[in-house]
Amino acid sequence: MFVLSLKTSCKERVSSSLKTQNRVLNISLSIHSCTKCVAGSTYGILQFFSSTIVGSWSDVVGRRDSLLTCLLISAFGYSLLGTSTSIALFVLARIPVGLFKHSLSICRALLSDLVSESERPLVMGHYNAASSVGFILGPVVGGYLTEHEGGFYMSAFTCASIFVLNAGLVWMLPWDETLIQCRETNSSNNPRNCCHDNHCNKSAQNGSHANRKHTLTGETGARKRLQWRQVSPLRPVWRQLTSVGTRIRVVFSSDMWDLFLVRLLMGVAIMLYYSNFSLAMEERFSLKPKTTGYLISYSSLLGALAGFLVGPVTQLYRRNMAALLLHSTILTCSLIFLYAAAPSVWQVLLTSTFFAISTTIGRTCITDLELQKGGVQASGTLIGAGQSVTAVGRVLAPLLSGLAQEFSPCGPPSLGVVLALAAVALLLVRIPKWDGAGTSKAAGLEKTRKSE
């Protein structure tokens, strides 16, 4: 009896110890999940609010100074992330990165300053292709580094080093020669893209217009015209914030809600397409995760290469970006529907092929249309506002995907079809009004040049 009671007592102690260990493990996993969620939410929320502000600030102080600031502060954020030893420091390190990691948006605005309107889709397509290659190689390099001891910290310091290297390249760029040559080329190729007065000069240090009149037209019952004046980054902060607020107010009070709404609808639709892709492939076609990974890599690589098709396609459409956006949106909507109803993996492969191409062209088209309607002089504000709208889509897409997933594995893409159809309907209604607005805007600019 004594031996049996001793065995029973030992079993109870072992069982109690195992339960305690499981509780500790569950608590650790919960803390890890909460930390990851808080860090991700902090970054996403800061990106949403800061995209438009930093983009507008680049219009105010110039591309060079804003780009250097964003690169150096992002490098500091990743360095802080690499030295973080607590949850609080880990979350704190995401704040500077969330606020100032907008180098891609500022580079897009800089490219729109440097090239003529006819060359902009081609250059933007090549830039998006280069960015996509970076997004493909980044996880590969990061995964390789994290396999080693201290890999997370090594990855963080590698990111910081790359940002510092980019800042050095920006600092050494020959801004004087590049911008003067760009001005002469744009003036000879497209006179309508010249400055409104004959005494316009580009800033040698900031890569933006100085002492020139910038026009941004907004149809809210009356045409608004504002003279943008560049503010030095050494001027008082309140003056910079006043200029930034003025730009943001004019952009959001302009008649561009339709473009931003199309961007939101299509962004959420595309995210719904990818949201449960791996799970849907496993449930619908019994694909292994490895095969699904190959399919996703194939689609990503094709999307990067599709950036080089933007130029030839826009030439084929004779630079009718509105028609190209409408057709790419219709094609994207059809491909999401075909994916949702696909009876075999081969149809999924076919839809993924054309889906990567149509989404790449659509993103370039909507950015170009935003710059056409808002004016390239406010390109930083416009591109930043577009990124803020996309950030809203990143918040909404997981929620909608979770709700749709409850009904069917095909629920998220089916909901994406509905949103894409809404975008198509909006484009059909608004495109005729865009043509009229563009004509009136061109006439207004011509009248302004004559009066000057």
Short mmCIF file of C-alpha atoms in Angstrom, two decimals:
data_model
loop_
_atom_site.label_atom_id
_atom_site.label_comp_id
_atom_site.label_asym_id
_atom_site.label_seq_id
_atom_site.Cartn_x
_atom_site.Cartn_y
_atom_site.Cartn_z
CA MET A 1 0.00 0.00 0.00
CA PHE A 2 2.82 2.36 0.84
CA VAL A 3 4.46 1.73 -2.54
CA LEU A 4 1.18 2.27 -4.40
CA SER A 5 0.49 5.51 -2.57
CA LEU A 6 4.05 6.67 -3.30
CA LYS A 7 3.61 5.91 -7.01
CA THR A 8 0.30 7.74 -7.03
CA SER A 9 1.86 10.75 -5.31
CA CYS A 10 4.73 10.80 -7.82
CA LYS A 11 2.32 10.62 -10.73
CA GLU A 12 0.29 13.49 -9.32
CA ARG A 13 3.43 15.57 -8.85
CA VAL A 14 4.62 14.83 -12.39
CA SER A 15 1.17 15.63 -13.77
CA SER A 16 1.07 18.87 -11.79
CA SER A 17 4.56 19.78 -13.01
CA LEU A 18 3.59 19.11 -16.63
CA LYS A 19 0.46 21.24 -16.26
CA THR A 20 2.54 24.06 -14.82
CA GLN A 21 5.02 23.80 -17.70
CA ASN A 22 2.17 23.86 -20.22
CA ARG A 23 0.70 26.94 -18.56
CA VAL A 24 4.08 28.69 -18.65
CA LEU A 25 4.48 27.71 -22.31
CA ASN A 26 1.01 28.99 -23.17
CA ILE A 27 1.68 32.24 -21.34
CA SER A 28 5.00 32.62 -23.19
CA LEU A 29 3.31 32.00 -26.53
CA SER A 30 0.57 34.48 -25.66
CA ILE A 31 3.14 37.11 -24.71
CA HIS A 32 5.05 36.45 -27.94
CA SER A 33 1.85 36.77 -30.00
CA CYS A 34 0.83 39.95 -28.19
CA THR A 35 4.29 41.45 -28.66
CA LYS A 36 4.24 40.63 -32.36
CA CYS A 37 0.73 42.07 -32.70
CA VAL A 38 1.62 45.27 -30.79
CA ALA A 39 4.81 45.79 -32.79
CA GLY A 40 3.02 45.18 -36.09
CA SER A 41 0.09 47.39 -35.15
CA THR A 42 2.41 50.19 -34.01
CA TYR A 43 4.27 50.09 -37.32
CA GLY A 44 1.09 49.96 -39.41
CA ILE A 45 -0.68 52.78 -37.58
CA LEU A 46 2.38 55.04 -37.75
CA GLN A 47 2.78 54.31 -41.47
CA PHE A 48 -0.86 55.22 -42.06
CA PHE A 49 -0.56 58.62 -40.40
CA SER A 50 2.97 59.49 -41.49
CA SER A 51 2.86 58.54 -45.20
CA THR A 52 0.99 61.66 -46.32
CA ILE A 53 2.81 63.95 -43.87
CA VAL A 54 6.32 62.83 -44.85
CA GLY A 55 5.41 62.87 -48.55
CA SER A 56 4.13 66.43 -48.23
CA TRP A 57 7.21 67.37 -46.20
CA SER A 58 9.36 66.19 -49.11
CA ASP A 59 7.46 68.69 -51.31
CA VAL A 60 8.24 71.42 -48.79
CA VAL A 61 11.94 70.93 -47.99
CA GLY A 62 12.97 69.02 -51.12
CA ARG A 63 13.61 65.40 -52.00
CA ARG A 64 17.28 65.27 -51.03
CA ASP A 65 16.93 66.50 -47.45
CA SER A 66 13.78 64.47 -46.77
CA LEU A 67 15.29 61.33 -48.31
CA LEU A 68 18.48 61.66 -46.25
CA THR A 69 16.43 62.20 -43.09
CA CYS A 70 14.23 59.15 -43.72
CA LEU A 71 17.19 56.90 -44.52
CA LEU A 72 19.25 57.91 -41.49
CA ILE A 73 16.36 57.73 -39.01
CA SER A 74 15.33 54.34 -40.43
CA ALA A 75 18.93 53.15 -39.97
CA PHE A 76 18.78 54.34 -36.34
CA GLY A 77 15.49 52.47 -35.84
CA TYR A 78 16.92 49.19 -37.14
CA SER A 79 20.07 49.67 -35.05
CA LEU A 80 17.90 50.16 -31.99
CA LEU A 81 15.97 47.03 -32.98
CA GLY A 82 19.23 45.09 -33.15
CA THR A 83 20.19 46.14 -29.63
CA SER A 84 16.75 45.62 -28.10
CA THR A 85 16.78 43.36 -25.05
CA SER A 86 13.20 43.90 -23.83
CA ILE A 87 9.70 44.07 -25.22
CA ALA A 88 9.43 47.80 -24.51
CA LEU A 89 12.65 48.55 -26.41
CA PHE A 90 11.53 46.29 -29.26
CA VAL A 91 8.25 48.23 -29.64
CA LEU A 92 10.09 51.55 -29.21
CA ALA A 93 12.45 50.64 -32.05
CA ARG A 94 9.49 50.34 -34.42
CA ILE A 95 8.45 53.96 -33.86
CA PRO A 96 11.20 55.74 -35.87
CA VAL A 97 10.91 53.12 -38.61
CA GLY A 98 7.12 53.49 -38.76
CA LEU A 99 7.36 57.28 -38.91
CA PHE A 100 10.20 57.70 -41.43
CA LYS A 101 10.50 54.55 -43.51
CA HIS A 102 9.16 56.24 -46.64
CA SER A 103 12.23 56.19 -48.87
CA LEU A 104 10.39 54.27 -51.63
CA SER A 105 7.60 56.87 -51.78
CA ILE A 106 10.05 59.79 -51.84
CA CYS A 107 12.04 58.08 -54.60
CA ARG A 108 8.84 57.75 -56.65
CA ALA A 109 8.17 61.45 -56.15
CA LEU A 110 11.76 62.25 -57.14
CA LEU A 111 11.44 60.20 -60.33
CA SER A 112 8.24 62.05 -61.22
CA ASP A 113 10.22 65.30 -60.83
CA LEU A 114 13.07 64.12 -63.02
CA VAL A 115 11.25 62.62 -66.01
CA SER A 116 8.72 64.02 -68.44
CA GLU A 117 5.07 63.02 -68.27
CA SER A 118 5.37 60.82 -71.35
CA GLU A 119 8.29 58.87 -69.86
CA ARG A 120 6.85 58.58 -66.36
CA PRO A 121 4.95 55.25 -66.75
CA LEU A 122 8.02 53.59 -68.29
CA VAL A 123 10.33 54.78 -65.52
CA MET A 124 7.81 53.98 -62.77
CA GLY A 125 7.39 50.48 -64.20
CA HIS A 126 11.15 49.87 -64.11
CA TYR A 127 11.31 51.27 -60.58
CA ASN A 128 8.50 48.98 -59.40
CA ALA A 129 10.29 46.03 -61.02
CA ALA A 130 13.50 46.86 -59.12
CA SER A 131 11.52 47.23 -55.87
CA SER A 132 9.83 43.87 -56.42
CA VAL A 133 13.20 42.18 -56.89
CA GLY A 134 14.26 43.66 -53.56
CA PHE A 135 11.13 42.30 -51.87
CA ILE A 136 11.90 38.86 -53.32
CA LEU A 137 15.56 38.80 -52.29
CA GLY A 138 15.00 40.34 -48.84
CA PRO A 139 13.20 37.37 -47.22
CA VAL A 140 15.76 34.98 -48.75
CA VAL A 141 18.72 36.86 -47.26
CA GLY A 142 16.87 37.42 -43.97
CA GLY A 143 15.99 33.74 -43.69
CA TYR A 144 19.61 32.76 -44.33
CA LEU A 145 20.90 35.17 -41.66
CA THR A 146 18.36 34.15 -39.01
CA GLU A 147 19.46 30.50 -39.23
CA HIS A 148 22.77 31.44 -37.60
CA GLU A 149 23.30 32.23 -33.94
CA GLY A 150 22.21 35.79 -33.25
CA GLY A 151 20.64 35.89 -36.69
CA PHE A 152 17.88 38.35 -35.75
CA TYR A 153 20.35 40.93 -34.54
CA MET A 154 22.54 40.33 -37.59
CA SER A 155 19.53 40.91 -39.86
CA ALA A 156 18.65 44.15 -38.05
CA PHE A 157 22.19 45.52 -38.30
CA THR A 158 22.37 44.48 -41.96
CA CYS A 159 19.21 46.51 -42.66
CA ALA A 160 20.68 49.48 -40.79
CA SER A 161 23.91 49.22 -42.81
CA ILE A 162 21.98 49.18 -46.09
CA PHE A 163 20.05 52.31 -45.09
CA VAL A 164 23.33 54.08 -44.19
CA LEU A 165 24.82 53.00 -47.52
CA ASN A 166 21.82 54.39 -49.37
CA ALA A 167 22.12 57.66 -47.45
CA GLY A 168 25.75 57.89 -48.55
CA LEU A 169 24.75 57.33 -52.17
CA VAL A 170 22.09 60.05 -51.93
CA TRP A 171 24.64 62.42 -50.40
CA MET A 172 27.15 61.80 -53.22
CA LEU A 173 24.68 62.05 -56.11
CA PRO A 174 25.47 64.94 -58.53
CA TRP A 175 22.19 66.78 -57.96
CA ASP A 176 23.30 69.90 -59.88
CA GLU A 177 24.13 68.20 -63.17
CA THR A 178 21.27 65.69 -63.03
CA LEU A 179 18.55 68.24 -62.37
CA ILE A 180 19.81 70.85 -64.85
CA GLN A 181 20.05 68.22 -67.59
CA CYS A 182 16.57 66.96 -66.66
CA ARG A 183 15.15 70.48 -66.89
CA GLU A 184 16.64 71.02 -70.34
CA THR A 185 15.39 67.64 -71.58
CA ASN A 186 11.86 68.16 -70.25
CA SER A 187 11.71 71.67 -71.69
CA SER A 188 12.67 70.47 -75.16
CA ASN A 189 10.50 67.35 -75.16
CA ASN A 190 7.35 68.64 -73.52
CA PRO A 191 6.92 72.42 -73.29
CA ARG A 192 3.72 72.05 -71.25
CA ASN A 193 5.71 70.52 -68.41
CA CYS A 194 7.91 73.61 -68.13
CA CYS A 195 7.58 76.10 -65.33
CA HIS A 196 4.90 78.71 -65.63
CA ASP A 197 7.46 81.49 -65.72
CA ASN A 198 10.73 81.80 -67.58
CA HIS A 199 12.80 82.40 -64.47
CA CYS A 200 12.25 79.00 -62.87
CA ASN A 201 15.36 77.27 -61.56
CA LYS A 202 15.74 73.93 -59.85
CA SER A 203 17.30 73.80 -56.45
CA ALA A 204 20.80 72.39 -56.71
CA GLN A 205 20.69 70.82 -53.31
CA ASN A 206 17.16 69.61 -52.80
CA GLY A 207 16.08 68.43 -56.20
CA SER A 208 12.80 70.31 -56.12
CA HIS A 209 11.39 73.50 -57.59
CA ALA A 210 12.38 76.74 -55.93
CA ASN A 211 10.71 80.11 -56.34
CA ARG A 212 8.21 78.81 -58.81
CA LYS A 213 4.45 78.70 -58.89
CA HIS A 214 3.03 75.26 -58.31
CA THR A 215 -0.56 74.64 -59.26
CA LEU A 216 -2.86 72.01 -57.83
CA THR A 217 -6.43 72.07 -59.05
CA GLY A 218 -9.27 70.80 -56.92
CA GLU A 219 -12.89 70.78 -58.02
CA THR A 220 -14.91 71.33 -54.85
CA GLY A 221 -17.24 73.85 -56.41
CA ALA A 222 -14.44 76.23 -57.29
CA ARG A 223 -10.92 75.77 -58.66
CA LYS A 224 -8.26 76.21 -56.01
CA ARG A 225 -4.89 77.60 -56.96
CA LEU A 226 -1.99 77.79 -54.58
CA GLN A 227 1.54 79.06 -54.94
CA TRP A 228 3.84 76.47 -53.39
CA ARG A 229 7.02 77.95 -51.98
CA GLN A 230 9.90 75.78 -50.88
CA VAL A 231 10.84 76.06 -47.21
CA SER A 232 14.38 75.39 -46.04
CA PRO A 233 14.73 72.49 -43.55
CA LEU A 234 16.58 74.94 -41.29
CA ARG A 235 13.55 77.21 -41.05
CA PRO A 236 11.29 77.00 -37.97
CA VAL A 237 9.31 73.80 -37.60
CA TRP A 238 6.02 75.67 -37.42
CA ARG A 239 6.58 77.10 -40.90
CA GLN A 240 7.30 73.67 -42.33
CA LEU A 241 4.22 72.22 -40.62
CA THR A 242 2.07 75.07 -41.96
CA SER A 243 3.20 74.36 -45.52
CA VAL A 244 2.67 70.62 -45.05
CA GLY A 245 -0.82 71.16 -43.66
CA THR A 246 -1.74 73.46 -46.53
CA ARG A 247 -0.70 70.88 -49.12
CA ILE A 248 -2.53 68.05 -47.40
CA ARG A 249 -5.70 70.13 -47.04
CA VAL A 250 -5.72 71.09 -50.72
CA VAL A 251 -5.11 67.50 -51.87
CA PHE A 252 -7.87 66.03 -49.72
CA SER A 253 -10.30 68.81 -50.63
CA SER A 254 -9.72 68.22 -54.34
CA ASP A 255 -11.89 66.05 -56.56
CA MET A 256 -9.67 62.97 -56.28
CA TRP A 257 -11.79 60.86 -53.94
CA ASP A 258 -12.67 58.53 -56.80
CA LEU A 259 -9.04 57.61 -57.50
CA PHE A 260 -8.31 57.02 -53.83
CA LEU A 261 -11.48 54.90 -53.52
CA VAL A 262 -10.49 52.80 -56.55
CA ARG A 263 -7.05 52.33 -55.00
CA LEU A 264 -8.65 51.19 -51.72
CA LEU A 265 -11.13 48.80 -53.35
CA MET A 266 -8.56 47.18 -55.62
CA GLY A 267 -5.95 47.06 -52.85
CA VAL A 268 -8.31 45.16 -50.55
CA ALA A 269 -9.41 42.88 -53.42
CA ILE A 270 -5.81 41.96 -54.25
CA MET A 271 -4.98 41.38 -50.57
CA LEU A 272 -8.02 39.11 -50.25
CA TYR A 273 -6.71 37.12 -53.22
CA TYR A 274 -3.44 36.44 -51.38
CA SER A 275 -4.81 36.36 -47.81
CA ASN A 276 -5.56 32.62 -47.55
CA PHE A 277 -3.78 31.43 -50.69
CA SER A 278 -1.69 28.73 -48.97
CA LEU A 279 -4.60 27.41 -46.90
CA ALA A 280 -6.95 27.41 -49.90
CA MET A 281 -4.43 25.50 -52.04
CA GLU A 282 -4.12 22.87 -49.32
CA GLU A 283 -7.86 22.49 -48.74
CA ARG A 284 -8.99 22.69 -52.38
CA PHE A 285 -6.21 20.81 -54.21
CA SER A 286 -4.22 19.11 -51.39
CA LEU A 287 -1.07 20.99 -52.36
CA LYS A 288 1.90 20.77 -50.03
CA PRO A 289 3.21 24.06 -48.57
CA LYS A 290 6.44 23.63 -50.52
CA THR A 291 4.58 23.51 -53.85
CA THR A 292 2.45 26.49 -52.84
CA GLY A 293 5.65 28.38 -52.01
CA TYR A 294 6.98 27.70 -55.49
CA LEU A 295 3.73 29.02 -56.97
CA ILE A 296 3.90 32.20 -54.88
CA SER A 297 7.57 32.73 -55.83
CA TYR A 298 6.69 32.26 -59.50
CA SER A 299 3.93 34.87 -59.24
CA SER A 300 6.22 37.33 -57.42
CA LEU A 301 8.99 36.95 -59.98
CA LEU A 302 6.53 37.42 -62.82
CA GLY A 303 5.18 40.56 -61.13
CA ALA A 304 8.70 41.97 -60.99
CA LEU A 305 9.30 41.26 -64.68
CA ALA A 306 5.89 42.74 -65.56
CA GLY A 307 7.23 46.16 -64.57
CA PHE A 308 9.17 46.22 -67.83
CA LEU A 309 5.92 45.75 -69.78
CA VAL A 310 4.35 48.98 -68.49
CA GLY A 311 6.14 51.22 -70.99
CA PRO A 312 5.22 49.24 -74.14
CA VAL A 313 1.61 48.78 -72.96
CA THR A 314 1.14 52.52 -72.31
CA GLN A 315 2.50 53.25 -75.78
CA LEU A 316 0.04 50.74 -77.20
CA TYR A 317 -2.77 52.65 -75.45
CA ARG A 318 -1.30 55.98 -76.64
CA ARG A 319 -0.93 57.10 -73.02
CA ASN A 320 -4.64 56.82 -72.32
CA MET A 321 -4.03 55.86 -68.69
CA ALA A 322 -7.71 55.99 -67.73
CA ALA A 323 -8.63 53.36 -70.34
CA LEU A 324 -5.62 51.24 -69.37
CA LEU A 325 -6.62 51.40 -65.69
CA LEU A 326 -10.19 50.40 -66.54
CA HIS A 327 -9.09 47.44 -68.66
CA SER A 328 -6.51 46.25 -66.12
CA THR A 329 -9.14 46.48 -63.35
CA ILE A 330 -11.61 44.44 -65.42
CA LEU A 331 -8.89 41.87 -66.13
CA THR A 332 -7.92 41.68 -62.45
CA CYS A 333 -11.57 41.22 -61.44
CA SER A 334 -12.00 38.42 -64.00
CA LEU A 335 -8.83 36.66 -62.86
CA ILE A 336 -9.88 36.75 -59.19
CA PHE A 337 -13.22 35.20 -60.21
CA LEU A 338 -11.47 32.48 -62.25
CA TYR A 339 -9.19 31.71 -59.30
CA ALA A 340 -12.15 31.44 -56.92
CA ALA A 341 -13.92 29.04 -59.31
CA ALA A 342 -10.80 27.18 -60.51
CA PRO A 343 -11.40 23.40 -60.80
CA SER A 344 -7.70 22.52 -61.07
CA VAL A 345 -4.24 23.71 -60.12
CA TRP A 346 -3.39 24.44 -63.74
CA GLN A 347 -6.14 27.07 -63.92
CA VAL A 348 -4.76 28.63 -60.74
CA LEU A 349 -1.32 28.71 -62.37
CA LEU A 350 -2.78 30.41 -65.46
CA THR A 351 -4.68 33.01 -63.42
CA SER A 352 -1.58 33.71 -61.28
CA THR A 353 0.42 34.39 -64.43
CA PHE A 354 -1.87 37.09 -65.79
CA PHE A 355 -2.83 38.33 -62.32
CA ALA A 356 0.75 39.37 -61.60
CA ILE A 357 0.87 41.32 -64.86
CA SER A 358 -2.51 43.05 -64.49
CA THR A 359 -1.90 44.17 -60.89
CA THR A 360 1.53 45.58 -61.75
CA ILE A 361 0.11 47.62 -64.62
CA GLY A 362 -2.86 48.74 -62.53
CA ARG A 363 -0.65 50.07 -59.69
CA THR A 364 1.44 52.10 -62.13
CA CYS A 365 -1.66 53.45 -63.88
CA ILE A 366 -3.37 54.70 -60.74
CA THR A 367 -0.18 56.40 -59.51
CA ASP A 368 0.25 58.13 -62.87
CA LEU A 369 -3.38 59.27 -62.87
CA GLU A 370 -3.03 60.69 -59.37
CA LEU A 371 -0.04 62.72 -60.52
CA GLN A 372 -1.90 63.85 -63.65
CA LYS A 373 -4.93 65.04 -61.73
CA GLY A 374 -3.14 66.48 -58.72
CA GLY A 375 -0.09 67.94 -60.43
CA VAL A 376 3.44 66.60 -60.35
CA GLN A 377 4.54 69.54 -58.17
CA ALA A 378 2.67 67.93 -55.25
CA SER A 379 3.86 64.42 -56.12
CA GLY A 380 5.17 63.70 -52.61
CA THR A 381 1.82 64.56 -51.02
CA LEU A 382 -0.12 62.57 -53.62
CA ILE A 383 2.05 59.46 -53.43
CA GLY A 384 2.04 59.63 -49.62
CA ALA A 385 -1.75 59.91 -49.58
CA GLY A 386 -1.95 56.86 -51.82
CA GLN A 387 0.26 54.91 -49.42
CA SER A 388 -2.00 55.93 -46.52
CA VAL A 389 -5.02 54.60 -48.41
CA THR A 390 -3.16 51.34 -49.04
CA ALA A 391 -2.38 51.13 -45.30
CA VAL A 392 -6.11 51.31 -44.58
CA GLY A 393 -6.56 48.37 -46.95
CA ARG A 394 -3.94 46.37 -45.04
CA VAL A 395 -5.99 46.85 -41.88
CA LEU A 396 -9.33 45.94 -43.48
CA ALA A 397 -8.20 42.97 -45.58
CA PRO A 398 -7.38 40.54 -42.70
CA LEU A 399 -10.68 41.34 -40.97
CA LEU A 400 -12.73 40.77 -44.13
CA SER A 401 -10.72 37.66 -44.99
CA GLY A 402 -11.38 36.14 -41.56
CA LEU A 403 -15.11 36.74 -41.88
CA ALA A 404 -15.30 35.36 -45.45
CA GLN A 405 -13.15 32.35 -44.53
CA GLU A 406 -15.85 31.20 -42.11
CA PHE A 407 -18.14 30.44 -45.04
CA SER A 408 -15.76 28.88 -47.56
CA PRO A 409 -12.08 28.67 -48.57
CA CYS A 410 -13.19 30.58 -51.67
CA GLY A 411 -14.85 33.26 -49.53
CA PRO A 412 -12.00 35.84 -49.50
CA PRO A 413 -11.42 35.86 -53.29
CA SER A 414 -15.19 35.88 -53.89
CA LEU A 415 -15.46 38.99 -51.72
CA GLY A 416 -12.52 40.40 -53.68
CA VAL A 417 -14.52 39.95 -56.88
CA VAL A 418 -17.36 42.02 -55.41
CA LEU A 419 -14.97 44.83 -54.43
CA ALA A 420 -13.26 44.77 -57.83
CA LEU A 421 -16.67 44.98 -59.55
CA ALA A 422 -17.44 48.05 -57.43
CA ALA A 423 -14.15 49.60 -58.61
CA VAL A 424 -15.03 48.85 -62.24
CA ALA A 425 -18.46 50.45 -61.84
CA LEU A 426 -16.90 53.53 -60.24
CA LEU A 427 -14.41 53.86 -63.08
CA LEU A 428 -17.16 53.59 -65.70
CA VAL A 429 -19.01 56.45 -64.03
CA ARG A 430 -16.06 58.72 -63.28
CA ILE A 431 -13.74 58.36 -66.30
CA PRO A 432 -15.85 60.64 -68.58
CA LYS A 433 -15.67 63.33 -65.89
CA TRP A 434 -11.89 62.94 -65.65
CA ASP A 435 -11.53 63.84 -69.33
CA GLY A 436 -13.55 66.99 -68.86
CA ALA A 437 -11.62 67.91 -65.72
CA GLY A 438 -8.33 67.38 -67.51
CA THR A 439 -9.41 69.63 -70.38
CA SER A 440 -10.53 72.42 -68.06
CA LYS A 441 -7.32 72.11 -66.06
CA ALA A 442 -5.15 72.35 -69.17
CA ALA A 443 -7.09 75.40 -70.31
CA GLY A 444 -6.67 77.00 -66.90
CA LEU A 445 -2.92 76.45 -66.94
CA GLU A 446 -2.68 77.88 -70.44
CA LYS A 447 -4.59 80.97 -69.33
CA THR A 448 -2.28 81.31 -66.34
CA ARG A 449 0.84 81.19 -68.53
CA LYS A 450 -0.57 83.84 -70.86
CA SER A 451 -1.41 86.15 -67.98
CA GLU A 452 2.13 85.82 -66.67
#
